[in-house]
């Protein structure tokens, strides 16, 4: 037998013992501390049960309540349980091209919407979130609390966008570190893509760490002007407006390496399709085993006995007397 909250004994027992001692042995001093009416309530004076018996029942009931608050349990040891669901790492592109407005209202906001739909489609799974451009960083650790994940993603605004070139290799290194203890290892990118030269090293890192890649591509093949932090189109050296197009090379490479990709569109069919592919591939796999403490709770025994003793003690209190000494 052990107690989950043993601190309750230290907090409550000492004051209880002092109070019991004062009430039962030193009424004169007690009357100088308590109001006469309060003291009369604390120590009944006659009828039914004797005062001493009644006080003992009440203090014993309080003691049993303290025991119940301390939560007595019988420990049965550790137990391993299998946790159903998948663990996935999602990555949001915050490079400069994500300001482009070939999808409404821009690529970044549209990608965030798709991430939210993805979270909703995987309610029981554990998901982590990173943001990436020149230097990737963790937005949210692995969690099954989708509302918190949505809140973290929603907080990514235009100020996060980095105009530097996207370093996919750095993203690969961070992903391999975060997924090191996970099985299977799944990475889902929400991005407007990258050319074959930029992603060559990225795929090598993923392969060497057995990470499966899935991609949600945002933007159009027609493209749109690259927008700076002031909302103005960027100009090239020759004076023409810089245009950025969705690059499907990353998606094609994911598909060639046992992954998959979808092109983001209005509605939820694209995300539903991707989630269906992921669940179909890993339907027999789990997050792994978790260790929990198995215990039997006994707090309701002292609590029930305390209520019974209080009922006996209070039911034995004398009734008020009317004038003339008659009840």
mmCIF file of C-alpha atoms in Angstrom, residues 110-228:
data_model
loop_
_atom_site.group_PDB
_atom_site.id
_atom_site.type_symbol
_atom_site.label_atom_id
_atom_site.label_comp_id
_atom_site.label_asym_id
_atom_site.label_seq_id
_atom_site.Cartn_x
_atom_site.Cartn_y
_atom_site.Cartn_z
ATOM 1 C CA UNK A 110 -3.067 28.382 -48.375
ATOM 2 C CA UNK A 111 -0.415 25.924 -47.121
ATOM 3 C CA UNK A 112 -1.440 26.611 -43.516
ATOM 4 C CA UNK A 113 -5.037 25.804 -44.414
ATOM 5 C CA UNK A 114 -3.922 22.508 -45.925
ATOM 6 C CA UNK A 115 -1.909 21.668 -42.785
ATOM 7 C CA UNK A 116 -5.005 22.289 -40.652
ATOM 8 C CA UNK A 117 -7.012 19.939 -42.879
ATOM 9 C CA UNK A 118 -4.255 17.357 -42.537
ATOM 10 C CA UNK A 119 -4.385 17.590 -38.714
ATOM 11 C CA UNK A 120 -8.160 17.118 -38.770
ATOM 12 C CA UNK A 121 -7.803 14.057 -41.007
ATOM 13 C CA UNK A 122 -5.425 12.371 -38.527
ATOM 14 C CA UNK A 123 -7.092 12.957 -35.126
ATOM 15 C CA UNK A 124 -5.493 10.091 -33.185
ATOM 16 C CA UNK A 125 -1.984 10.413 -34.594
ATOM 17 C CA UNK A 126 1.050 12.155 -33.109
ATOM 18 C CA UNK A 127 2.303 15.034 -35.244
ATOM 19 C CA UNK A 128 5.248 17.416 -34.971
ATOM 20 C CA UNK A 129 5.669 20.662 -36.913
ATOM 21 C CA UNK A 130 8.775 22.414 -38.233
ATOM 22 C CA UNK A 131 9.173 25.486 -40.431
ATOM 23 C CA UNK A 132 11.932 25.669 -43.021
ATOM 24 C CA UNK A 133 13.655 28.012 -45.421
ATOM 25 C CA UNK A 134 17.349 28.802 -45.098
ATOM 26 C CA UNK A 135 17.422 27.491 -41.508
ATOM 27 C CA UNK A 136 14.712 25.072 -40.248
ATOM 28 C CA UNK A 137 13.347 25.186 -36.689
ATOM 29 C CA UNK A 138 10.737 23.390 -34.573
ATOM 30 C CA UNK A 139 7.335 25.063 -34.353
ATOM 31 C CA UNK A 140 5.662 22.382 -32.217
ATOM 32 C CA UNK A 141 6.957 19.116 -30.704
ATOM 33 C CA UNK A 142 5.203 15.821 -31.390
ATOM 34 C CA UNK A 143 1.689 15.948 -29.974
ATOM 35 C CA UNK A 144 -1.761 14.460 -30.512
ATOM 36 C CA UNK A 145 -3.363 17.732 -29.379
ATOM 37 C CA UNK A 146 -4.432 18.998 -32.782
ATOM 38 C CA UNK A 147 -5.935 22.239 -31.483
ATOM 39 C CA UNK A 148 -2.557 23.275 -30.081
ATOM 40 C CA UNK A 149 -0.838 22.349 -33.342
ATOM 41 C CA UNK A 150 -3.356 24.433 -35.293
ATOM 42 C CA UNK A 151 -2.721 27.383 -32.988
ATOM 43 C CA UNK A 152 1.050 27.137 -33.509
ATOM 44 C CA UNK A 153 0.682 26.958 -37.291
ATOM 45 C CA UNK A 154 -1.821 29.802 -37.358
ATOM 46 C CA UNK A 155 0.732 31.983 -35.591
ATOM 47 C CA UNK A 156 3.105 31.763 -38.569
ATOM 48 C CA UNK A 157 2.601 34.977 -40.492
ATOM 49 C CA UNK A 158 4.412 37.077 -43.085
ATOM 50 C CA UNK A 159 7.104 38.063 -40.579
ATOM 51 C CA UNK A 160 8.379 34.466 -40.522
ATOM 52 C CA UNK A 161 9.160 34.444 -44.241
ATOM 53 C CA UNK A 162 12.846 34.226 -45.076
ATOM 54 C CA UNK A 163 14.014 35.623 -48.411
ATOM 55 C CA UNK A 164 17.166 33.493 -48.380
ATOM 56 C CA UNK A 165 17.451 30.360 -50.493
ATOM 57 C CA UNK A 166 15.849 27.189 -49.122
ATOM 58 C CA UNK A 167 18.342 24.745 -47.561
ATOM 59 C CA UNK A 168 16.722 21.332 -48.003
ATOM 60 C CA UNK A 169 19.806 19.578 -46.622
ATOM 61 C CA UNK A 170 19.413 21.387 -43.295
ATOM 62 C CA UNK A 171 15.756 20.324 -43.256
ATOM 63 C CA UNK A 172 16.827 16.724 -43.878
ATOM 64 C CA UNK A 173 19.305 16.797 -40.979
ATOM 65 C CA UNK A 174 16.733 18.235 -38.562
ATOM 66 C CA UNK A 175 14.093 15.741 -39.700
ATOM 67 C CA UNK A 176 16.431 12.767 -39.226
ATOM 68 C CA UNK A 177 17.226 13.970 -35.708
ATOM 69 C CA UNK A 178 13.572 14.457 -34.710
ATOM 70 C CA UNK A 179 12.480 11.131 -36.227
ATOM 71 C CA UNK A 180 15.451 9.132 -34.962
ATOM 72 C CA UNK A 181 13.449 7.127 -32.387
ATOM 73 C CA UNK A 182 10.241 6.934 -34.445
ATOM 74 C CA UNK A 183 9.017 3.995 -36.471
ATOM 75 C CA UNK A 184 7.961 4.342 -39.213
ATOM 76 C CA UNK A 185 9.665 7.635 -40.069
ATOM 77 C CA UNK A 186 7.324 9.885 -42.028
ATOM 78 C CA UNK A 187 7.928 13.446 -43.266
ATOM 79 C CA UNK A 188 5.158 15.492 -44.913
ATOM 80 C CA UNK A 189 6.150 18.745 -46.635
ATOM 81 C CA UNK A 190 3.825 21.651 -47.410
ATOM 82 C CA UNK A 191 5.781 23.608 -49.998
ATOM 83 C CA UNK A 192 5.824 25.111 -53.480
ATOM 84 C CA UNK A 193 8.628 22.690 -54.390
ATOM 85 C CA UNK A 194 12.286 22.866 -55.268
ATOM 86 C CA UNK A 195 14.480 22.160 -58.266
ATOM 87 C CA UNK A 196 16.380 18.880 -58.675
ATOM 88 C CA UNK A 197 19.742 20.450 -57.852
ATOM 89 C CA UNK A 198 18.485 21.878 -54.549
ATOM 90 C CA UNK A 199 16.833 18.654 -53.408
ATOM 91 C CA UNK A 200 19.454 16.106 -54.517
ATOM 92 C CA UNK A 201 21.270 16.093 -51.178
ATOM 93 C CA UNK A 202 17.954 16.208 -49.326
ATOM 94 C CA UNK A 203 16.777 12.912 -50.800
ATOM 95 C CA UNK A 204 20.115 11.278 -49.962
ATOM 96 C CA UNK A 205 19.711 12.246 -46.296
ATOM 97 C CA UNK A 206 16.173 10.900 -46.182
ATOM 98 C CA UNK A 207 17.187 7.616 -47.790
ATOM 99 C CA UNK A 208 20.104 7.069 -45.439
ATOM 100 C CA UNK A 209 17.784 7.567 -42.452
ATOM 101 C CA UNK A 210 14.860 5.508 -43.814
ATOM 102 C CA UNK A 211 12.517 8.496 -43.878
ATOM 103 C CA UNK A 212 9.507 8.285 -46.178
ATOM 104 C CA UNK A 213 8.633 11.552 -47.906
ATOM 105 C CA UNK A 214 5.177 12.890 -48.744
ATOM 106 C CA UNK A 215 4.595 16.293 -50.337
ATOM 107 C CA UNK A 216 1.689 18.720 -50.592
ATOM 108 C CA UNK A 217 2.586 21.107 -53.434
ATOM 109 C CA UNK A 218 1.205 24.651 -53.266
ATOM 110 C CA UNK A 219 1.010 27.139 -56.139
ATOM 111 C CA UNK A 220 0.473 27.003 -59.895
ATOM 112 C CA UNK A 221 2.643 26.083 -62.865
ATOM 113 C CA UNK A 222 1.894 29.478 -64.358
ATOM 114 C CA UNK A 223 3.411 31.128 -61.309
ATOM 115 C CA UNK A 224 3.204 34.628 -59.904
ATOM 116 C CA UNK A 225 5.547 37.509 -58.989
ATOM 117 C CA UNK A 226 7.811 37.111 -55.953
ATOM 118 C CA UNK A 227 6.652 39.614 -53.316
ATOM 119 C CA UNK A 228 9.001 41.355 -50.877
#
